[in-house]
Coordinates of C-alpha atoms and ligand atoms in Angstrom, one line a residue:
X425 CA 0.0 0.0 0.0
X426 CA 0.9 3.4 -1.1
X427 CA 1.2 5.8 2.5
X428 CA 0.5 9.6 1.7
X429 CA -0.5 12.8 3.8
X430 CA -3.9 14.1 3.7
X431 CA -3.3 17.9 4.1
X432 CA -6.9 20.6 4.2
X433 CA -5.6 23.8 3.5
X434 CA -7.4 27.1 5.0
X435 CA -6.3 29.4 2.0
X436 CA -4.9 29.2 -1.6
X437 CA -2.0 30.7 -0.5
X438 CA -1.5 28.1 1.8
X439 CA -2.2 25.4 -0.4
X440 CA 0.1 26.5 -2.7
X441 CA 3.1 26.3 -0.4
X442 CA 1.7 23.0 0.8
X443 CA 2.7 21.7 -2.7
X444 CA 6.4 22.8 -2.6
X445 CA 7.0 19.6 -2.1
X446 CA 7.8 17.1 -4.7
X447 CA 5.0 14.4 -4.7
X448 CA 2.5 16.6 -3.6
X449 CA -0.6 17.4 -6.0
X450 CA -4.0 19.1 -5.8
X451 CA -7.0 17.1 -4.9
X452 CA -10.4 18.5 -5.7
X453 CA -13.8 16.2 -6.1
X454 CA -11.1 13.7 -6.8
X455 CA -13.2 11.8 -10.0
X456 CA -10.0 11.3 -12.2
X457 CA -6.9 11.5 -9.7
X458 CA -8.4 8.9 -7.1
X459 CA -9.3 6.4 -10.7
X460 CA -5.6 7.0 -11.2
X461 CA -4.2 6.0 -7.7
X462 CA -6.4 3.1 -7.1
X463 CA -4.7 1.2 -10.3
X464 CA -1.5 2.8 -9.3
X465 CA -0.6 5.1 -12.4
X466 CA -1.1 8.0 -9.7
X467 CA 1.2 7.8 -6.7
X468 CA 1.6 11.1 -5.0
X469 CA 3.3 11.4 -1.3
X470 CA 1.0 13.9 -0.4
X471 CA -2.6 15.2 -1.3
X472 CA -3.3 18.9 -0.9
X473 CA -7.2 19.0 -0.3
X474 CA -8.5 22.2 -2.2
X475 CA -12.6 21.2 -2.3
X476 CA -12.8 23.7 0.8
X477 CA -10.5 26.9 -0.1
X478 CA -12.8 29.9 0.4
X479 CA -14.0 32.0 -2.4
X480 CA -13.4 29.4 -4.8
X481 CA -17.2 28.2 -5.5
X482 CA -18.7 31.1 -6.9
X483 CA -20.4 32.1 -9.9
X484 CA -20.1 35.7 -10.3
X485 CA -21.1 38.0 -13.5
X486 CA -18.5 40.3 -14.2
X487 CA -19.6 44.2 -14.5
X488 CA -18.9 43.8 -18.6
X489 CA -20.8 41.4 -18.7
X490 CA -18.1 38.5 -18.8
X491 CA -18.3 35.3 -16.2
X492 CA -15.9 34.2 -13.6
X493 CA -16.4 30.5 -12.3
X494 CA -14.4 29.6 -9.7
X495 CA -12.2 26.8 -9.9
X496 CA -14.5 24.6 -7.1
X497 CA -17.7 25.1 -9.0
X498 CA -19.5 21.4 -9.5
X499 CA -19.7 20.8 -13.6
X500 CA -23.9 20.4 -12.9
X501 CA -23.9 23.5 -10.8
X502 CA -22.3 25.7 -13.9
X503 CA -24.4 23.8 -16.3
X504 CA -27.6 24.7 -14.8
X505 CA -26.9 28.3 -13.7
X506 CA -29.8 30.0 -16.1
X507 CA -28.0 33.4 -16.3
X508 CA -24.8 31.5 -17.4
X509 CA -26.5 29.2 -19.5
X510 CA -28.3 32.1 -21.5
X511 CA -24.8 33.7 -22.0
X512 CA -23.1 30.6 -22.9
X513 CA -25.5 28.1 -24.3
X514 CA -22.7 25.9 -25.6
X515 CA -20.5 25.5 -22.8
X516 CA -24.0 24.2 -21.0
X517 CA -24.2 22.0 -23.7
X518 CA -20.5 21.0 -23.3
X519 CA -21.1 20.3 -19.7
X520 CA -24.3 18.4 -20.1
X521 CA -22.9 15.5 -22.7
X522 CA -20.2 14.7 -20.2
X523 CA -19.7 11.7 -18.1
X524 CA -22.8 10.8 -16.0
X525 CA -25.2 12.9 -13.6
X526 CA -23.5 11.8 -10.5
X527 CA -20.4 12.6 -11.9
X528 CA -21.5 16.1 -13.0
X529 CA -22.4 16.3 -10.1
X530 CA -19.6 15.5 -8.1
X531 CA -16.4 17.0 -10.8
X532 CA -14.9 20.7 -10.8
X533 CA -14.3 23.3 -13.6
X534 CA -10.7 23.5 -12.4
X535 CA -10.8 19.2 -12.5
X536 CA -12.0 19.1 -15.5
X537 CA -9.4 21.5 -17.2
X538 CA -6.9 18.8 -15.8
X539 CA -8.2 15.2 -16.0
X540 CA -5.7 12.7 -17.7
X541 CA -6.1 11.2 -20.8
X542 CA -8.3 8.3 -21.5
X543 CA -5.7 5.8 -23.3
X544 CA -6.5 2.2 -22.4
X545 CA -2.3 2.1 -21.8
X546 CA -1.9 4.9 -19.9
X547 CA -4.2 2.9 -17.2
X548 CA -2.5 0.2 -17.6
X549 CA 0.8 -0.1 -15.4
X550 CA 1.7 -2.9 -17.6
X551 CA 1.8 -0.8 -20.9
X552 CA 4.7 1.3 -22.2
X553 CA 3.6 4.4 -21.7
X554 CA 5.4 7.6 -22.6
X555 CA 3.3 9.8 -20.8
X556 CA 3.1 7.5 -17.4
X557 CA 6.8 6.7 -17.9
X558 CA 8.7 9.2 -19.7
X559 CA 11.2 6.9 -22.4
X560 CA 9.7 3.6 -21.8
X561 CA 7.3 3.6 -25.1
X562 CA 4.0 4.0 -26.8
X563 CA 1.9 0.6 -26.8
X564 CA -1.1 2.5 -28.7
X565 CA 1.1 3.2 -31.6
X566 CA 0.2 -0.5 -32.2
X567 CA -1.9 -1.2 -30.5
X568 CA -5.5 -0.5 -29.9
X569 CA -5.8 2.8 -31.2
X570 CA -9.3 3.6 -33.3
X571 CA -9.8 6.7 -30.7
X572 CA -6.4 8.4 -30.4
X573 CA -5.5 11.6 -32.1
X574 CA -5.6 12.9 -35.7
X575 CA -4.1 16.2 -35.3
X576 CA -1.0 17.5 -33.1
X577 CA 0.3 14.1 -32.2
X578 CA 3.9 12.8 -32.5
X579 CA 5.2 9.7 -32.1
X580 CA 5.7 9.6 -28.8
X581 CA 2.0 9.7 -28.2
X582 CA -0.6 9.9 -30.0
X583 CA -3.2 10.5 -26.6
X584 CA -6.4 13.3 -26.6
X585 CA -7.7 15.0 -24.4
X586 CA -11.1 13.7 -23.1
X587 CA -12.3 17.2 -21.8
X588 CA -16.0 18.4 -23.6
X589 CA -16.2 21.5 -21.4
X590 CA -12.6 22.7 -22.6
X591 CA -14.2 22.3 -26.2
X592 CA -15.9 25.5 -26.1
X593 CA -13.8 27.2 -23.6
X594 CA -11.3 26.9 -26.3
X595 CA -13.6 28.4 -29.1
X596 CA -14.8 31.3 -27.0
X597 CA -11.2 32.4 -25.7
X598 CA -11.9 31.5 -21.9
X599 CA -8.7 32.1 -19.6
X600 CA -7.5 30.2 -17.0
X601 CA -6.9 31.9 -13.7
X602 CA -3.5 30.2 -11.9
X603 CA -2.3 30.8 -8.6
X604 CA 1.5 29.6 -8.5
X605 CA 4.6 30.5 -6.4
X606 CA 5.2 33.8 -7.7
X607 CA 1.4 34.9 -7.5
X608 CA -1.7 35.2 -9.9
X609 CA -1.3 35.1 -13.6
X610 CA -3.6 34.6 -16.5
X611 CA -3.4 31.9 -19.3
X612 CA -5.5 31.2 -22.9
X613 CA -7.1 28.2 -22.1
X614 CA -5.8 27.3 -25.6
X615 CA -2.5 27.6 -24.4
X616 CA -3.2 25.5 -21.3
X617 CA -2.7 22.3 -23.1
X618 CA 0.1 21.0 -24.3
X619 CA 0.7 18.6 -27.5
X620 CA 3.1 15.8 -26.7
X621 CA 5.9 16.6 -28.9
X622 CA 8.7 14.6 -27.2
X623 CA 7.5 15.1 -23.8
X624 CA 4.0 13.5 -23.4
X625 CA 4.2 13.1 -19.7
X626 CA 3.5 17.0 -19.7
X627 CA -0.5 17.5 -20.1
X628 CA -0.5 21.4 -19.4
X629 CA 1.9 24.3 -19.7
X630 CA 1.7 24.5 -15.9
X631 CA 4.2 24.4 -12.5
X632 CA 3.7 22.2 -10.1
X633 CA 2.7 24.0 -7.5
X634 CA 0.0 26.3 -9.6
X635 CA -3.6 25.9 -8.8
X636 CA -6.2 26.7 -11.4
X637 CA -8.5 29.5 -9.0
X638 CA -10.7 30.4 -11.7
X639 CA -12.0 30.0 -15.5
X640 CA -12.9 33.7 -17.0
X641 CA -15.4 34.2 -20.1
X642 CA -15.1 37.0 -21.5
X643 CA -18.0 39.4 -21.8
X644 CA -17.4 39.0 -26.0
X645 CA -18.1 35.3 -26.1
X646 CA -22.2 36.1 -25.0
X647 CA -22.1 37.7 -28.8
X648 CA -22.9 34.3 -30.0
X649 CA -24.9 33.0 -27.6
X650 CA -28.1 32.8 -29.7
X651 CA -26.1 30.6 -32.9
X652 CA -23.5 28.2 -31.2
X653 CA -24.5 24.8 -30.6
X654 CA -21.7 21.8 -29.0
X655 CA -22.1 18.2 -30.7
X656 CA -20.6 15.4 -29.4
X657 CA -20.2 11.8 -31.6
X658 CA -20.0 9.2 -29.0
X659 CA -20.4 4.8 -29.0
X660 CA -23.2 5.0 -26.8
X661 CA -25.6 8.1 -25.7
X662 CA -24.8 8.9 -22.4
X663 CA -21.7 8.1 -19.7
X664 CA -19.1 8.6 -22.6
X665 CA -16.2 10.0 -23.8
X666 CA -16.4 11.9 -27.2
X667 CA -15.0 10.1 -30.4
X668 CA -15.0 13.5 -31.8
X669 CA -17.5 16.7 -30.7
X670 CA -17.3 20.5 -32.1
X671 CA -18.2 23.8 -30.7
X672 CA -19.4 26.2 -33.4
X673 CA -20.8 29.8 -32.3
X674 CA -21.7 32.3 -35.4
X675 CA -22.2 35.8 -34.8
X676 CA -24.5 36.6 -37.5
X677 CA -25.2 40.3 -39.8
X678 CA -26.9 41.3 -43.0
X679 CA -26.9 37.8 -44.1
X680 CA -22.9 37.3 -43.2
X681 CA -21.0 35.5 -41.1
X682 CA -19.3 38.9 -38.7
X683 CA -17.6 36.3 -36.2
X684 CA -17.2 32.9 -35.7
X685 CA -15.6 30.5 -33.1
X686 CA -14.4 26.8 -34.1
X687 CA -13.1 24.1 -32.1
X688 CA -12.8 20.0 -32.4
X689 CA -12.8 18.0 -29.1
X690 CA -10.7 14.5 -29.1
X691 CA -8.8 14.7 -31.8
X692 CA -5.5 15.9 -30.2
X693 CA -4.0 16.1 -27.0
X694 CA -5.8 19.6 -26.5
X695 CA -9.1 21.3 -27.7
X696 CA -8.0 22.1 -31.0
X697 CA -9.3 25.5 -32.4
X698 CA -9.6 25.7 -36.2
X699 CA -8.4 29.4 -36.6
X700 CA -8.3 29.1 -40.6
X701 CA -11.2 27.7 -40.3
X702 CA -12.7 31.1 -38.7
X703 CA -10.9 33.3 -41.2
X704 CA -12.2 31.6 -44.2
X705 CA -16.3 31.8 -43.1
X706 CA -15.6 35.4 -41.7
X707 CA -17.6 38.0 -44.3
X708 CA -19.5 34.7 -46.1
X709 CA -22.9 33.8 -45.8
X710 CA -23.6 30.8 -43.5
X711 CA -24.2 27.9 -46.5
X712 CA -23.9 24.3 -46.4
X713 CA -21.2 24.6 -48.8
X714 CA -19.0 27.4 -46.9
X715 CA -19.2 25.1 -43.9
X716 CA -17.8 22.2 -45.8
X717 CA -15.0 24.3 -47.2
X718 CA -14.3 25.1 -43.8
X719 CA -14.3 21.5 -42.3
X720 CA -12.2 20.8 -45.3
X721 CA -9.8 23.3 -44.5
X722 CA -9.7 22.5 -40.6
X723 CA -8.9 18.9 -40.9
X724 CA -6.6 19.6 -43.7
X725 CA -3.5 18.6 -41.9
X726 CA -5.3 15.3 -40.0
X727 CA -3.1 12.2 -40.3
X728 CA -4.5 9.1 -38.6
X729 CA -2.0 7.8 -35.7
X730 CA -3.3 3.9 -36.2
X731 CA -6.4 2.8 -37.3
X732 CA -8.3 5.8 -36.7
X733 CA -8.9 7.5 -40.4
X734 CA -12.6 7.2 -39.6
X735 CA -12.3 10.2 -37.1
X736 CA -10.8 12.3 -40.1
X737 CA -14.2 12.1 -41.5
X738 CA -16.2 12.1 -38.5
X739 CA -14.3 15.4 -37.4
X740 CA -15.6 16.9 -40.6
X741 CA -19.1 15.9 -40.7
X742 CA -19.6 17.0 -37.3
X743 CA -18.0 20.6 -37.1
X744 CA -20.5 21.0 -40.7
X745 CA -23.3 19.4 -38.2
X746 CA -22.7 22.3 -35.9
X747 CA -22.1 24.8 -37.9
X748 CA -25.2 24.2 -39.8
X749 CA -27.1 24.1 -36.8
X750 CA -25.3 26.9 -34.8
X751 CA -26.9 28.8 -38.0
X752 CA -30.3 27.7 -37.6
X753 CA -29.7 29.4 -34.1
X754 CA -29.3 27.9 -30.4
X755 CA -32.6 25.8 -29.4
X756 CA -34.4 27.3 -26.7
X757 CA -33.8 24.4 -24.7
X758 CA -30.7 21.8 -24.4
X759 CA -31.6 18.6 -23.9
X760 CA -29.6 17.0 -20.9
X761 CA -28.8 13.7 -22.9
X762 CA -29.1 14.9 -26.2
X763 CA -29.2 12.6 -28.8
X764 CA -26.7 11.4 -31.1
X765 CA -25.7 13.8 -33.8
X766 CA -26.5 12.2 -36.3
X767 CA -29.5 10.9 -35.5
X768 CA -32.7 11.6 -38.0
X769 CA -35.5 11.1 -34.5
X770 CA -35.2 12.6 -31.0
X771 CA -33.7 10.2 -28.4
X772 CA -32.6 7.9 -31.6
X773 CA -29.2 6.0 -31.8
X774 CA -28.6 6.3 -35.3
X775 CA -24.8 6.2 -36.4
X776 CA -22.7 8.5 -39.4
Ligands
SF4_2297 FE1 0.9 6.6 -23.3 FE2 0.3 8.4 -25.0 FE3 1.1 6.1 -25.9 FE4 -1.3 6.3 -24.7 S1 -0.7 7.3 -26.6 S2 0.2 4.7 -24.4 S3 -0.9 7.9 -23.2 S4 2.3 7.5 -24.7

């Protein structure tokens, strides 16, 4: 058995210097990182207990109109807030097509930001695994590997990130608050993530001390509110992980596309926003065939990493999907288990 201290800190800035340690790590409602330790890919000496911090569990509208969520915040909580919902119909969406109730229930913005990948080797302490054990291999480069990344990958690990709430975060510029030895600093969530190059076993760009405090949206973002939809492509309806989703929010004038926000969920080792994407729909009116061009162009640099071409295809047809339906405007009411994507009937398990 693995011994480790239990520490409750009464302030961030005391559980940051609680972490100074090396083994320490941040424990919030726990849903990935205790998964992780009971099959022994997680051993930390000590775990820093941030579920209680102060100040950390509030949902506060900013006077511009933006959001701050603080980092303890329960994933149902957020989802279900009606003023945030209304602003930011597509992170609610995000939120809802994730995991299971009691899970939603239980998990934390900040948490989610950081869960591990879902690779079947990562779990397994048996596996080579570059990103459990830096230099020892990558059993999913051939091995079982019809979910793994199409974009961003290398061959040292060719992981994704399992997140559906980062999805959006990513397409609507959110930023991560961070609390770290040398005080408070802002980053991009799209620069929170890192892609594995030759050093998968480093998910995020942060220290190890820093503790996500807060997730921001900016008071731009509510601009689409009323055209962005989240659709998520997964093997059964509920209780799993995406095989790919996409967050698309139009801001819509005379006819034209004025702004738009793109981003593809498991298909890389972080929420991947489709930037050329956005620049090629900016000024065109929101067609069919202008959101195919622009899936075209967003996958155009997709390679599989095994036997996962499929997911090249599937990336495509769903970010057309949302688009077309982020144009027909945001339904007045989300479903909580929406139905597949691709489904022609409510509540119908149809497949692509
Ligand atoms: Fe590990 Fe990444 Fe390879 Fe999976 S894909 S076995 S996480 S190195």
């Amino acid at each position: 058995m693995k011994i480790f201290d239990y520490i409750r800190p009464a302030s961030v800035t005391e559980a940051v210097a609680a972490t100074a340690q090396t083994g320490a790590v941040y424990l919030a409602a726990g849903t990935n990182l205790l998964d992780l330790m009971k099959v022994g890919v997680a051993r930390p000496d000590r775990l820093v207990d941030v579920t209680h911090l102060p100040g950390l569990d509030r949902i506060e509208r900013l006077p511009d109109g933006g959001f701050r969520i603080g980092a303890m915040v329960r994933n149902a909580t957020l989802a279900y807030d009606t003023g945030f919902a209304e602003a930011f119909p597509m992170v609610s969406e995000a939120l809802l097509s994730g995991a299971s109730a009691q899970l939603r229930n239980a998990a934390t913005v900040g948490g989610n930001l950081l869960q591990r990948t879902r690779c079947a080797y990562f779990y397994d302490v048996e596996s080579a695994c570059n990103k459990r054990v830096p230099g020892s291999g990558c059993d999913a480069l051939q091995g079982e590997n019809s979910g793994h990344a199409v974009l961003g990958w290398s061959p040292s690990c060719i992981a994704t990130h399992p997140s559906d709430f980062c999805v959006p975060l990513a397409a609507l510029d959110a930023i991560v608050e961070v609390e770290g030895r040398d005080g408070r600093r802002d980053i991009l969530l799209d620069a929170l993530h890192r892609l594995p190059g030759e050093h998968p076993e480093r998910d995020t760009v942060l220290e190890p001390s820093d503790l996500i405090v807060a997730v921001r949206l900016p008071a731009a973002a509510a601009a689409f509110a009323s055209h962005s939809r989240y659709l998520k492509l997964r093997e059964r309806t509920s209780y799993a992980f995406a095989v790919v989703s996409a967050a698309a929010a139009l801001h819509l004038g005379a006819g034209r596309i004025a702004q738009v926000r793109l981003a593809l969920g498991s298909v890389a080792a972080k929420p991947w926003r489709c930037r050329e994407a956005e620049a090629l729909l900016v000024g065109a009116e929101p067609t069919p065939e202008a959101f195919k061009r622009a899936a075209e162009i967003a996958l155009a640099e997709a390679k599989p990493s095994g036997h996962n071409a499929h997911k090249i295809e599937l990336a495509r047809r769903i970010l057309v999907r949302a688009l077309n339906e982020a144009a027909a405007g945001t339904p007045a009411q989300i479903a909580a288990l929406p139905a597949s994507p691709f489904s022609t009937m409510p509540g119908a398990l149809a497949h692509a």
